[in-house]
Short mmCIF file of N, CA, C and O in Angstrom, two decimals:
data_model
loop_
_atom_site.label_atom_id
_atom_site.label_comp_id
_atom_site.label_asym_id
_atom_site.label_seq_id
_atom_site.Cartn_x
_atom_site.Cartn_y
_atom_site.Cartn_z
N UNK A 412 -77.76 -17.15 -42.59
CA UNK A 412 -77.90 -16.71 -43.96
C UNK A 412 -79.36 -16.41 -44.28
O UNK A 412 -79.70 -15.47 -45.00
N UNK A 413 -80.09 -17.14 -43.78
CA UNK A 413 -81.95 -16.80 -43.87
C UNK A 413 -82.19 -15.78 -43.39
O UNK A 413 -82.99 -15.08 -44.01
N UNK A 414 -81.69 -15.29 -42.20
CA UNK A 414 -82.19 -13.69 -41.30
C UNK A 414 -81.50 -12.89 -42.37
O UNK A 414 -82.20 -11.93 -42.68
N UNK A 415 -80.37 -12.96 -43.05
CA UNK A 415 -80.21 -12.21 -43.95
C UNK A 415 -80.80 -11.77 -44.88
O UNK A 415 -81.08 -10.59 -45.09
N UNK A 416 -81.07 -12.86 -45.60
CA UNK A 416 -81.77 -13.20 -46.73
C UNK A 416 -83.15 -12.49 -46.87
O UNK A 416 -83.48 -11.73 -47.78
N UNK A 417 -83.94 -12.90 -45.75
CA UNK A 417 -85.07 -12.37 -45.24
C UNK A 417 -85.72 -10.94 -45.16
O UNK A 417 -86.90 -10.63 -45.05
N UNK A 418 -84.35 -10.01 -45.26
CA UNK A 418 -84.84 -8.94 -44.75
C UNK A 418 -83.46 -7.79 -46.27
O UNK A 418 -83.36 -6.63 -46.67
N UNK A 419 -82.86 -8.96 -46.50
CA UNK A 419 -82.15 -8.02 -47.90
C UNK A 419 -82.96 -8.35 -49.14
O UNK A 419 -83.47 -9.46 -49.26
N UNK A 420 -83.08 -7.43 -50.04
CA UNK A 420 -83.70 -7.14 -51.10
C UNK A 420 -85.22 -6.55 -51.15
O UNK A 420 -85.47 -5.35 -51.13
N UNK A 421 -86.23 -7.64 -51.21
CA UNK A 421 -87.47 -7.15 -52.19
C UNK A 421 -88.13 -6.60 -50.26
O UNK A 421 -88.80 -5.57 -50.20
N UNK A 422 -87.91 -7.16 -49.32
CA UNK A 422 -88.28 -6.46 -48.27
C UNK A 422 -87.80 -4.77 -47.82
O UNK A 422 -88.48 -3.79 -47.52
N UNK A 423 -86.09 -5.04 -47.97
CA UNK A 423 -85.75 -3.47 -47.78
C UNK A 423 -86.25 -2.81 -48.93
O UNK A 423 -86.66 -1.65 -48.84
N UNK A 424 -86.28 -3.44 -50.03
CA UNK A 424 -86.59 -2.33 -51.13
C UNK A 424 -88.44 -1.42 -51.02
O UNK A 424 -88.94 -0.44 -51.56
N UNK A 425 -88.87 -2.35 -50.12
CA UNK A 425 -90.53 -1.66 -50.18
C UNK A 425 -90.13 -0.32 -48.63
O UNK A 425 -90.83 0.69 -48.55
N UNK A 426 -89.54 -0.45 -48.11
CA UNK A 426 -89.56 0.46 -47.26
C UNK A 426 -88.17 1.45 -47.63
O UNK A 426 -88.42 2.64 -47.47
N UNK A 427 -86.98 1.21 -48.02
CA UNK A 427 -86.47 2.32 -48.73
C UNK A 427 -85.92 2.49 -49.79
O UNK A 427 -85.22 1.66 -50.38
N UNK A 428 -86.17 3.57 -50.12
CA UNK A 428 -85.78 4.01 -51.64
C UNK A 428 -84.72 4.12 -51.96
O UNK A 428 -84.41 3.93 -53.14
N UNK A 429 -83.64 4.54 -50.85
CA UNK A 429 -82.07 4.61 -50.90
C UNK A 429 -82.18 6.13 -51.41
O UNK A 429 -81.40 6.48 -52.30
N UNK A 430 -83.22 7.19 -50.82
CA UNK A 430 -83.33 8.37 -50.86
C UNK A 430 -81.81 8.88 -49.57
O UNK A 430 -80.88 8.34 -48.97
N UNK A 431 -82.29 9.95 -49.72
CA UNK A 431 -81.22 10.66 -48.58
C UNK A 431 -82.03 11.42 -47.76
O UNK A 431 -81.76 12.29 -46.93
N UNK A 432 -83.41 10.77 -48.24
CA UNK A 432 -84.26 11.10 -46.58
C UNK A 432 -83.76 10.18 -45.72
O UNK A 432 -83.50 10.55 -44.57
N UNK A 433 -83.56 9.03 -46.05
CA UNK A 433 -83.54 7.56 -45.06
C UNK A 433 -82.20 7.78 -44.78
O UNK A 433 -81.66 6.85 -44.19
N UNK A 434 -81.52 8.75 -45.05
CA UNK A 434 -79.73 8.26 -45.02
C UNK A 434 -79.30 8.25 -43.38
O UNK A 434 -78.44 7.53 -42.86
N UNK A 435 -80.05 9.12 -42.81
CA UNK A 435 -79.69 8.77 -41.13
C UNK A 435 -79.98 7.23 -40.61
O UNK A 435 -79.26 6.45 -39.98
N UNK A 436 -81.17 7.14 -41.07
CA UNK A 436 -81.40 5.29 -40.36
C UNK A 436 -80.07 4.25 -41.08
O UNK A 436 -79.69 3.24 -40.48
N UNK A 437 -79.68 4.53 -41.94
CA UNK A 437 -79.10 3.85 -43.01
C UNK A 437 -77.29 3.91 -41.88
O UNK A 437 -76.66 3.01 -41.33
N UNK A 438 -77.15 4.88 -41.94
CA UNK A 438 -76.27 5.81 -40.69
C UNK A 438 -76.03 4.49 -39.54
O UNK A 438 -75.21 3.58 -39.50
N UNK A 439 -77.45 4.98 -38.46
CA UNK A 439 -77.60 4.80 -37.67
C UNK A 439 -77.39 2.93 -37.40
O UNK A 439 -76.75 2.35 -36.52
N UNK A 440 -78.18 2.37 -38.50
CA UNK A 440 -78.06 0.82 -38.39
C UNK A 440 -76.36 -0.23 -38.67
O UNK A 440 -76.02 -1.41 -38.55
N UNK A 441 -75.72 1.04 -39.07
CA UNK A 441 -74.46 0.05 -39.09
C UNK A 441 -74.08 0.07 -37.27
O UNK A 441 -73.06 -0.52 -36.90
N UNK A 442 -74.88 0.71 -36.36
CA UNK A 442 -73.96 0.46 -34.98
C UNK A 442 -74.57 -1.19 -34.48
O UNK A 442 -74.57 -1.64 -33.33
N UNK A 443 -74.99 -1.76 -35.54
CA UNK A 443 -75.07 -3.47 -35.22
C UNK A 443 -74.13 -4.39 -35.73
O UNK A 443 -73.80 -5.35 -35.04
N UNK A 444 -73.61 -4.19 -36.97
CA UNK A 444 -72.54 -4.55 -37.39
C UNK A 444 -71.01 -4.08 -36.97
O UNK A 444 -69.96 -4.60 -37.32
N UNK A 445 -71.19 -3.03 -36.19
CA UNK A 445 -69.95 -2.72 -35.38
C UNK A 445 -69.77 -3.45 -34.52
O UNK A 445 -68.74 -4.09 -34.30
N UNK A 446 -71.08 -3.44 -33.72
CA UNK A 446 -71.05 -4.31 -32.54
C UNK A 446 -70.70 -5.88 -32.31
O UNK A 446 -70.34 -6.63 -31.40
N UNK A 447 -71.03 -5.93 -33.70
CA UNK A 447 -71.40 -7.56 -33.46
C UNK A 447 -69.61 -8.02 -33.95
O UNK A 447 -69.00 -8.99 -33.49
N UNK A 448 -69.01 -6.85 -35.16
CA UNK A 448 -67.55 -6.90 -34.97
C UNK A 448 -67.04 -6.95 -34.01
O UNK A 448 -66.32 -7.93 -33.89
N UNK A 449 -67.08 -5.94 -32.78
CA UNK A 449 -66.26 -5.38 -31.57
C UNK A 449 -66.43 -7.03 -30.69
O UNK A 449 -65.48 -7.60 -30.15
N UNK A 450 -67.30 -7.37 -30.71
CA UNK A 450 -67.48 -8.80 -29.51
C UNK A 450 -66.44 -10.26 -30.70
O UNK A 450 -65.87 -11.25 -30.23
N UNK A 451 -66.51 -9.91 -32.14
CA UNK A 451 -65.57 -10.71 -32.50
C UNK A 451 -64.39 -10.92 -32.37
O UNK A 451 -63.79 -11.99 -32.40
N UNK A 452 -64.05 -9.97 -32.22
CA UNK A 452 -62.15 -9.44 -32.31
C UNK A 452 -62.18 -9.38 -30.43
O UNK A 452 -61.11 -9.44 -29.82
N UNK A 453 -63.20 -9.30 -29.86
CA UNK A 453 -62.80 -9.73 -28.45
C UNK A 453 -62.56 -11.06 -28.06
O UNK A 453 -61.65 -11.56 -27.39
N UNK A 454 -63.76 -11.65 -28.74
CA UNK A 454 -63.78 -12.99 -28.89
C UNK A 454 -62.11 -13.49 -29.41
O UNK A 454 -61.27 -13.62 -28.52
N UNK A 455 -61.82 -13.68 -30.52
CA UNK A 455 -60.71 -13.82 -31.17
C UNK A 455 -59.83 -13.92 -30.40
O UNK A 455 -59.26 -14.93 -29.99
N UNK A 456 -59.57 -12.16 -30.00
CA UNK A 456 -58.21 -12.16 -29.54
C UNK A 456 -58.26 -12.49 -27.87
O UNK A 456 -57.36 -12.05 -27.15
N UNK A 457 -59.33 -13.27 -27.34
CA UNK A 457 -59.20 -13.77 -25.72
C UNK A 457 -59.18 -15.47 -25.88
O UNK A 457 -59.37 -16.19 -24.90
N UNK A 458 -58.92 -15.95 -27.13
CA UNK A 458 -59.41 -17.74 -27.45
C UNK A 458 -58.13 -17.94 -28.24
O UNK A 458 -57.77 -17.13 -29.10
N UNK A 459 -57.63 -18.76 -28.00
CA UNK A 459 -56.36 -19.86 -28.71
C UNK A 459 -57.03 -20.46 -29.45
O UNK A 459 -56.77 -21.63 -29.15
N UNK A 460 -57.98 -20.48 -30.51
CA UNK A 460 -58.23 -22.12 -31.64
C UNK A 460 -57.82 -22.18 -32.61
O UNK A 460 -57.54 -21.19 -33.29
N UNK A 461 -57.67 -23.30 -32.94
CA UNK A 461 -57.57 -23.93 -33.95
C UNK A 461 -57.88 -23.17 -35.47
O UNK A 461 -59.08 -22.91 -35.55
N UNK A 462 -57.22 -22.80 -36.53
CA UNK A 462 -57.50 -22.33 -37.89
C UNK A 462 -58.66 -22.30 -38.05
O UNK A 462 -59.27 -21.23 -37.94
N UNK A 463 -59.30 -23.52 -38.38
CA UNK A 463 -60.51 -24.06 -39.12
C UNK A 463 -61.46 -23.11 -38.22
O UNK A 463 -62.15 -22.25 -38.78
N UNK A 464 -61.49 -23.29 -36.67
CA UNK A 464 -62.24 -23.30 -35.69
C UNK A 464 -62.66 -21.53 -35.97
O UNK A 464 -63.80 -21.08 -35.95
N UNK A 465 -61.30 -20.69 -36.26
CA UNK A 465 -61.39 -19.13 -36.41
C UNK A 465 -61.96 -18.74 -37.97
O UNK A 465 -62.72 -17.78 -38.15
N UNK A 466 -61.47 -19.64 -39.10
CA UNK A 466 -62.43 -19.20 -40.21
C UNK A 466 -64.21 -19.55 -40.40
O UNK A 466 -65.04 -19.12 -41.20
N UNK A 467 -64.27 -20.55 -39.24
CA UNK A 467 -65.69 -20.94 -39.08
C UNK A 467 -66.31 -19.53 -38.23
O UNK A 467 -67.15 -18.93 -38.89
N UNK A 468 -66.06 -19.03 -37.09
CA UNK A 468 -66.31 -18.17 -36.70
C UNK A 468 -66.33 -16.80 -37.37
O UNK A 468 -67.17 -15.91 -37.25
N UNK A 469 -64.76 -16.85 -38.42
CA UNK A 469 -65.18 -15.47 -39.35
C UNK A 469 -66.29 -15.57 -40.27
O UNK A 469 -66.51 -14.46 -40.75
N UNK A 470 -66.97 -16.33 -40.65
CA UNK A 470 -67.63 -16.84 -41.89
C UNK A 470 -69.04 -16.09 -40.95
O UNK A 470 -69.67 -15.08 -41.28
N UNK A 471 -69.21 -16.80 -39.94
CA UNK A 471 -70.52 -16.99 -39.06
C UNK A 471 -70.61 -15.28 -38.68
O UNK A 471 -71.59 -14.65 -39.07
N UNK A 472 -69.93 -14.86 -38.18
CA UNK A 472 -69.59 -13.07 -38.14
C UNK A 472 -70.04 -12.49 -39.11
O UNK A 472 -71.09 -11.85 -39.10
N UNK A 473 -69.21 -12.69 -40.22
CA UNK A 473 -70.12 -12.01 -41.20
C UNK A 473 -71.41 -11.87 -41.57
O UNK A 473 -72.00 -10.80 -41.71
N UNK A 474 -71.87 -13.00 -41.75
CA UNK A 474 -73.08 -13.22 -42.15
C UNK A 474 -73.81 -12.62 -40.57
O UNK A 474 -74.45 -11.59 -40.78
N UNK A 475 -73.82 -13.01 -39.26
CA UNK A 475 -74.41 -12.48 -38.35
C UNK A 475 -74.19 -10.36 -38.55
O UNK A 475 -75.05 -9.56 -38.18
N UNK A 476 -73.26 -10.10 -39.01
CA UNK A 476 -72.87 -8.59 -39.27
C UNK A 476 -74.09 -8.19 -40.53
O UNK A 476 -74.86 -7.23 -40.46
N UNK A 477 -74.03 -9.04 -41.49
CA UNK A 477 -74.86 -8.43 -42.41
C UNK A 477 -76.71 -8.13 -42.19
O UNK A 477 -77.42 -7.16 -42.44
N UNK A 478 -77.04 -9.66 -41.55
CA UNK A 478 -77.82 -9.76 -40.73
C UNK A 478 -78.79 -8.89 -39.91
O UNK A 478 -79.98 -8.59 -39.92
N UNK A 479 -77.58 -8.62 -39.13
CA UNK A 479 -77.64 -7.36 -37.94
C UNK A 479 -77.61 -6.06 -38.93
O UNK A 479 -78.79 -5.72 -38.82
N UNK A 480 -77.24 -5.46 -39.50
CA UNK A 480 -77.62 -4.26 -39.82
C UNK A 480 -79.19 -4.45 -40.29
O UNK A 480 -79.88 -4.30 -39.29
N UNK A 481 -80.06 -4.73 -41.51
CA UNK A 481 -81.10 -5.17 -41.85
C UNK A 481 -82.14 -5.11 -40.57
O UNK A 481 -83.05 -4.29 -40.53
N UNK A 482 -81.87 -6.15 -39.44
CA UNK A 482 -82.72 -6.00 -38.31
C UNK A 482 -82.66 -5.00 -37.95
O UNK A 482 -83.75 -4.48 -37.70
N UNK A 483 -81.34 -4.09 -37.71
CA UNK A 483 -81.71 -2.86 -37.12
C UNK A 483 -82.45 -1.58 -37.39
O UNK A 483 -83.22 -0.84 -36.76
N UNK A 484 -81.77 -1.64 -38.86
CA UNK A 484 -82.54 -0.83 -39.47
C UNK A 484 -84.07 -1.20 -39.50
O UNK A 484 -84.87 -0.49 -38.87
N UNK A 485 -84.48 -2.27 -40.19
CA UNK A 485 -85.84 -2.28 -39.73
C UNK A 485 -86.92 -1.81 -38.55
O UNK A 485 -88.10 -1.45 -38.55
N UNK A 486 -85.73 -2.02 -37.41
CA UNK A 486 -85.89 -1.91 -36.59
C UNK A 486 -86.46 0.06 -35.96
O UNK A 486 -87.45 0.49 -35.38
N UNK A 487 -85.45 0.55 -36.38
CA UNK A 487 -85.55 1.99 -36.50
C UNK A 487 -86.25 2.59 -37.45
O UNK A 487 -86.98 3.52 -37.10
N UNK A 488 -86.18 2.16 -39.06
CA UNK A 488 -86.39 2.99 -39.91
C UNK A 488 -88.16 3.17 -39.91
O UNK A 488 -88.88 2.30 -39.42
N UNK A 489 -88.67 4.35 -40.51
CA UNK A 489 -90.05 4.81 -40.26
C UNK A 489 -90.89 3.90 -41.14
O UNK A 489 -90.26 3.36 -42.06
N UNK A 490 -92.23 3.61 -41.05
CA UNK A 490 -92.76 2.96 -41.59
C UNK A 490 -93.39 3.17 -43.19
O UNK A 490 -93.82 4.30 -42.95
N UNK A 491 -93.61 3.04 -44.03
CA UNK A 491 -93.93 3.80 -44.88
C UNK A 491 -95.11 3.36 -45.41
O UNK A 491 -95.89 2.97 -44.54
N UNK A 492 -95.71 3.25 -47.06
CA UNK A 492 -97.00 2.76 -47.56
C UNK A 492 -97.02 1.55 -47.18
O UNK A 492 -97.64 1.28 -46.15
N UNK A 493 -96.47 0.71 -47.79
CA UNK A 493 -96.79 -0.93 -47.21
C UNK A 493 -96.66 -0.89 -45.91
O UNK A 493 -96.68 -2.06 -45.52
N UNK A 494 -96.56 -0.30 -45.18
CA UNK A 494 -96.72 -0.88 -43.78
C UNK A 494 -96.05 -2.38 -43.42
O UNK A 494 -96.69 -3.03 -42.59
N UNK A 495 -95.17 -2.84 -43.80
CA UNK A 495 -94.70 -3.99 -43.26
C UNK A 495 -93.39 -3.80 -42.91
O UNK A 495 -92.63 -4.77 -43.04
N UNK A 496 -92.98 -2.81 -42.51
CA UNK A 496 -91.42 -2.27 -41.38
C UNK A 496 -92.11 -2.34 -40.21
O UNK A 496 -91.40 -2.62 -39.25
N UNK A 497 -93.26 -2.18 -39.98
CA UNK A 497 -94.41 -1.95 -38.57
C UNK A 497 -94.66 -3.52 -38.22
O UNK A 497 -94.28 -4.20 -37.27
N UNK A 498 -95.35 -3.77 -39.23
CA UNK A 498 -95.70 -5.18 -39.05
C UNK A 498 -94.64 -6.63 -38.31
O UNK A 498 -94.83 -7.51 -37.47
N UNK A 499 -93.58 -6.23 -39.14
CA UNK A 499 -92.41 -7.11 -38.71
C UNK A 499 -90.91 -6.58 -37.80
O UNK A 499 -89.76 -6.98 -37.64
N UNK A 500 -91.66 -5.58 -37.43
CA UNK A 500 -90.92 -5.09 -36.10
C UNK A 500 -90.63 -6.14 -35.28
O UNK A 500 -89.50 -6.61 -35.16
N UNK A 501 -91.70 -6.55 -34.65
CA UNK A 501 -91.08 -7.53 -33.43
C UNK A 501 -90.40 -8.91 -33.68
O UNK A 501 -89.73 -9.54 -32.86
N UNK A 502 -90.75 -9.30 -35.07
CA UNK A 502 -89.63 -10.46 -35.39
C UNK A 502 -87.83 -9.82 -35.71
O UNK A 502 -86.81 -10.45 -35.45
N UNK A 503 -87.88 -8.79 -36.16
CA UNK A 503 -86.68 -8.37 -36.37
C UNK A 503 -86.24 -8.09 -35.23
O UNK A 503 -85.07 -8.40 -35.01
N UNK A 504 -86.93 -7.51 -34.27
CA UNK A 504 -85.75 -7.41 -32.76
C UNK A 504 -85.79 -8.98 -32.29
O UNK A 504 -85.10 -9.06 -31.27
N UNK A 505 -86.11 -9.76 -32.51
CA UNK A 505 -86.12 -11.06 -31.90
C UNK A 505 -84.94 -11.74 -33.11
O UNK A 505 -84.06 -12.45 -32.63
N UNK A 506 -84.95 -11.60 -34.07
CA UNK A 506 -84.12 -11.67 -34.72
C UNK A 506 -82.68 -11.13 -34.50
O UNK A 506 -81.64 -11.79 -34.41
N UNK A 507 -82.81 -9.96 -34.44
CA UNK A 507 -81.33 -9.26 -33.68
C UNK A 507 -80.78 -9.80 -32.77
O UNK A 507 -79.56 -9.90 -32.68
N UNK A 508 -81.89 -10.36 -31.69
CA UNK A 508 -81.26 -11.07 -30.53
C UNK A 508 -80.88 -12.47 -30.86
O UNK A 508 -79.93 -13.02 -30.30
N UNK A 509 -81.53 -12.99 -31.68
CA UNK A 509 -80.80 -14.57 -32.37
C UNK A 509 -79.73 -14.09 -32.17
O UNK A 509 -79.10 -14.53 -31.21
N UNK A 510 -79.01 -12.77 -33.19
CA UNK A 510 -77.93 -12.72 -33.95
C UNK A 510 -76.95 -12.72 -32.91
O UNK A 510 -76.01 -13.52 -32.99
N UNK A 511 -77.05 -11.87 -31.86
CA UNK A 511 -76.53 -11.53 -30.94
C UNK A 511 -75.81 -12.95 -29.80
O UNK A 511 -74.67 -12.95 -29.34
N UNK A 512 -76.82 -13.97 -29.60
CA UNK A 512 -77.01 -15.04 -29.00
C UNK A 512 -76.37 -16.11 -29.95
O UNK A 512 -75.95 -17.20 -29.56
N UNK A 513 -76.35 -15.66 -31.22
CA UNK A 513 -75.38 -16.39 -31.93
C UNK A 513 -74.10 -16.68 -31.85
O UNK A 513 -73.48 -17.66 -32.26
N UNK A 514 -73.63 -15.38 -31.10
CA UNK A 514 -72.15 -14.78 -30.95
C UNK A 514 -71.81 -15.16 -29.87
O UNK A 514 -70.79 -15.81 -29.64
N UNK A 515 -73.07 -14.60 -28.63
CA UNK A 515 -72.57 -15.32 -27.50
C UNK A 515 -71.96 -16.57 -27.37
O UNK A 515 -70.87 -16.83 -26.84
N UNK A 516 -72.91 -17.48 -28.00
CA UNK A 516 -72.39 -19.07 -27.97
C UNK A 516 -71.35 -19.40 -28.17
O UNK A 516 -70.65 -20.01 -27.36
N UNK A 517 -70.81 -18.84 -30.00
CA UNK A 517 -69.52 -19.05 -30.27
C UNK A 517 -68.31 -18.15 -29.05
O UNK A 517 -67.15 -18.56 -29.01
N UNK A 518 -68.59 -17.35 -28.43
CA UNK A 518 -67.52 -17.02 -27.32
C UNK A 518 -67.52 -17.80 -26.11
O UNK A 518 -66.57 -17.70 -25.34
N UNK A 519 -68.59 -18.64 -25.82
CA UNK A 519 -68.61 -19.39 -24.56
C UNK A 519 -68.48 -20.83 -25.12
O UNK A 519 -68.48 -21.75 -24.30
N UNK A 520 -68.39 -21.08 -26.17
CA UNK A 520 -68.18 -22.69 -26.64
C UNK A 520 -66.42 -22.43 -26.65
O UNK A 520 -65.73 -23.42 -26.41
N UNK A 521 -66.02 -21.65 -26.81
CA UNK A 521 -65.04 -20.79 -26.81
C UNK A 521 -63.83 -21.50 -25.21
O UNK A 521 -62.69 -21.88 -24.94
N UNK A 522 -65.24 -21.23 -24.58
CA UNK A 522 -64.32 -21.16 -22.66
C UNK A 522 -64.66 -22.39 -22.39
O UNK A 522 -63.98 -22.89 -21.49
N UNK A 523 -65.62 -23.18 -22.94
CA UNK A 523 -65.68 -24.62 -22.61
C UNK A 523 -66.79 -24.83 -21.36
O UNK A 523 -67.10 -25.90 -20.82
N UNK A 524 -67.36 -23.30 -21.04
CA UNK A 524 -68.45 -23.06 -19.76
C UNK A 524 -69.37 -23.92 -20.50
O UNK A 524 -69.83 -23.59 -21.59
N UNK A 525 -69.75 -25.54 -19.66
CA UNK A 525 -71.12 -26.16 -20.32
C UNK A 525 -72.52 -25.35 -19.76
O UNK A 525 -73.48 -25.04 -20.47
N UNK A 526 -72.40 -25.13 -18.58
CA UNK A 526 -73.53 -24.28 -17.89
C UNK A 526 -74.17 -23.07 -18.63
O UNK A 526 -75.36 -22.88 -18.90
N UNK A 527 -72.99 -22.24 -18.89
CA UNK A 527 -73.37 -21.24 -20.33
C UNK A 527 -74.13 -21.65 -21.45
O UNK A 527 -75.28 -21.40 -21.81
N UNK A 528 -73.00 -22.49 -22.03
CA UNK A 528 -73.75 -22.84 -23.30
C UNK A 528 -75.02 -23.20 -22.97
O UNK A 528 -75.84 -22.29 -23.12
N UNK A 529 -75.44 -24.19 -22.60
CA UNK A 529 -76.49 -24.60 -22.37
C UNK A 529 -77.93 -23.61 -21.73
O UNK A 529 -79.12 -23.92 -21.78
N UNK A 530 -77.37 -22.52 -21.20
CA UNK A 530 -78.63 -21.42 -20.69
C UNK A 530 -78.23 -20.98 -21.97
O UNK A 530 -79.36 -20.75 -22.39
N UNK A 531 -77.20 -20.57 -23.27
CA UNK A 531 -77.77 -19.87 -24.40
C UNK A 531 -78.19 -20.85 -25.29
O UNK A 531 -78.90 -20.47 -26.22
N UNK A 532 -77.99 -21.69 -25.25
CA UNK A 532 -78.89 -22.71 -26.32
C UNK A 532 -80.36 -22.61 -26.15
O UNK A 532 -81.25 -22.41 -26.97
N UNK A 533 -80.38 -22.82 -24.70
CA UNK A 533 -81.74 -22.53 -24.36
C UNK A 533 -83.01 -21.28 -24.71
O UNK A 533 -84.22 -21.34 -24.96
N UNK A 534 -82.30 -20.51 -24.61
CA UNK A 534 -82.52 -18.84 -24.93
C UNK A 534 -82.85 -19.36 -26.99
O UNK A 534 -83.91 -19.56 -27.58
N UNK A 535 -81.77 -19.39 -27.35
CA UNK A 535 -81.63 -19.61 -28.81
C UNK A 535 -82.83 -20.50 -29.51
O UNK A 535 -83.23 -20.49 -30.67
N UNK A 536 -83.37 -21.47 -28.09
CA UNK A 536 -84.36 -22.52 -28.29
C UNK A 536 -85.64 -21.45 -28.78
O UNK A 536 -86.07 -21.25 -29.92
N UNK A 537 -85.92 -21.03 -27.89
CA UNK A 537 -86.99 -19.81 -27.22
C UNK A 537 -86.71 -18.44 -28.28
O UNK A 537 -87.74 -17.89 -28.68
N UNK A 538 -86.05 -18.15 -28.51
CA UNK A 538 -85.86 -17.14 -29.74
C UNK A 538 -86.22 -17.42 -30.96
O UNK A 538 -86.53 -16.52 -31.74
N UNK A 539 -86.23 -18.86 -31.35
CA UNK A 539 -85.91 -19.03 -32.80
C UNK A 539 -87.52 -19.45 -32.77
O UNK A 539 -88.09 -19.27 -33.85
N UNK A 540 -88.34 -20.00 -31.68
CA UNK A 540 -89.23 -20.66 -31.80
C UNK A 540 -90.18 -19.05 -31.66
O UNK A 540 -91.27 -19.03 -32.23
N UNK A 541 -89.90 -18.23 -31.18
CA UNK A 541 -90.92 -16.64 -31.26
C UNK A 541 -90.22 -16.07 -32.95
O UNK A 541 -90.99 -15.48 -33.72
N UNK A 542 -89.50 -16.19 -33.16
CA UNK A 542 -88.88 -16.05 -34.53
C UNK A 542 -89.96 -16.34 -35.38
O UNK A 542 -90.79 -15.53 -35.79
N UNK A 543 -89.92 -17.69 -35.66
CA UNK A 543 -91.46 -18.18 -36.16
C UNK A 543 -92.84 -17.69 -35.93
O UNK A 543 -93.43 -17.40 -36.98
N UNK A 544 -93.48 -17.52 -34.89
CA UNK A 544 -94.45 -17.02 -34.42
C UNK A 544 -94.56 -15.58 -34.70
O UNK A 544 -95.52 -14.96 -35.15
N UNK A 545 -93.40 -15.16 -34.36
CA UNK A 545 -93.42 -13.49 -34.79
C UNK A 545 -93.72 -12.86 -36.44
O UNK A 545 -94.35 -11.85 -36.77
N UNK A 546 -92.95 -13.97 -37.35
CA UNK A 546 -92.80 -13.61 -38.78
C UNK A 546 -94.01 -13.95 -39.23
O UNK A 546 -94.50 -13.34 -40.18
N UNK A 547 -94.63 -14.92 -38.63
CA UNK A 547 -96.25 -15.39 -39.02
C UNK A 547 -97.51 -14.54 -39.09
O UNK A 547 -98.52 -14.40 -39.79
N UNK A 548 -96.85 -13.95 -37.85
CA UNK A 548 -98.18 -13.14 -36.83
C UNK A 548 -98.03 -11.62 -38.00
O UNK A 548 -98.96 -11.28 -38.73
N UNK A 549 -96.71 -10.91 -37.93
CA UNK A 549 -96.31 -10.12 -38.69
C UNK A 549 -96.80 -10.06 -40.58
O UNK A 549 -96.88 -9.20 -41.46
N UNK A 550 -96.97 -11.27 -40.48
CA UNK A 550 -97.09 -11.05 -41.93
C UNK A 550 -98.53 -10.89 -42.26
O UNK A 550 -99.02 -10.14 -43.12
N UNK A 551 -99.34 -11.96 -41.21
CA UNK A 551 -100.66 -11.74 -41.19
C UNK A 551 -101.48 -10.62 -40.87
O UNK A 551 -102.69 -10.67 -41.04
N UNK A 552 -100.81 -9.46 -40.34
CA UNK A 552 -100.87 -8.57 -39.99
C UNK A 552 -100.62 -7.40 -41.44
O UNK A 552 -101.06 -6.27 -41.65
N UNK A 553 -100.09 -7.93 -41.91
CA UNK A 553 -99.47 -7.26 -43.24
C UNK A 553 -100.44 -7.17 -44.32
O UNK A 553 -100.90 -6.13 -44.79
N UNK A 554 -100.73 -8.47 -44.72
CA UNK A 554 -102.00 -9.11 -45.18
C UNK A 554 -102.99 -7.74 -44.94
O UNK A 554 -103.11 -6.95 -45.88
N UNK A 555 -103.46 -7.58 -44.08
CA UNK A 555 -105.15 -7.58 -43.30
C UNK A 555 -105.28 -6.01 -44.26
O UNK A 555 -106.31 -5.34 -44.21
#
């Protein structure tokens, strides 16, 4: 909900206007929220769980879907006066990959692989901790 949070509102609003210059990036960034759908409904429909277990996962989807578009777009869209789509580039692809590594987990906690989980926890360790470093570095950068 924070990677969301983070990157919806007073951030997208300094880099777009919701012109129909930007309408291609705008376009272009839902192929993260597709994606991150398409590995759900794979997920889903290859796992037998439990109710609770599948509305916890839809909940977590979403929010990783909303997420994921925001990073991407950031990710793509051009930089403009404030300069801080530039700046926080590299936390948002590190971010994307949280999102991504988010999903993984829930499909391999899924198969019960401890070996898995545990190399993406690991990863997730190491992501979240450049996550930090990145948004820091980025902002200070923003600053200058």
């Amino acid at each position: 909900m924070f990677l969301f949070s983070a990157n919806f509102g007073a951030m997208d609003r300094l880099a777009d206007d919701k012109s129909n210059t930007f309408r291609r990036y705008r376009i272009m960034a839902f192929a993260a929220p597709c994606a991150v759908a398409v590995l759900y409904a794979l997920f889903i429909f290859s796992t037998e769980l439990p109710i609770m277990a599948q509305v916890v996962s839809a909940v977590t989807t979403l929010l990783a879907m909303r997420a994921s578009y925001y990073h991407l777009k950031h990710l793509i869209f051009p930089d403009v006066d404030y300069v801080v789509i530039k700046c926080l580039r590299p936390y948002n692809l590190s971010a994307l990959i949280y999102t991504f590594l988010c999903l993984a987990e829930m499909i391999v906690i899924g198969t019960g692989n401890e070996i898995s989980i545990l190399i993406i926890d690991v990863l997730m360790g190491i992501i979240l901790i450049d996550i930090i470093v990145l948004a820091e570095r980025g902002i200070k950068k923003w600053k200058i």
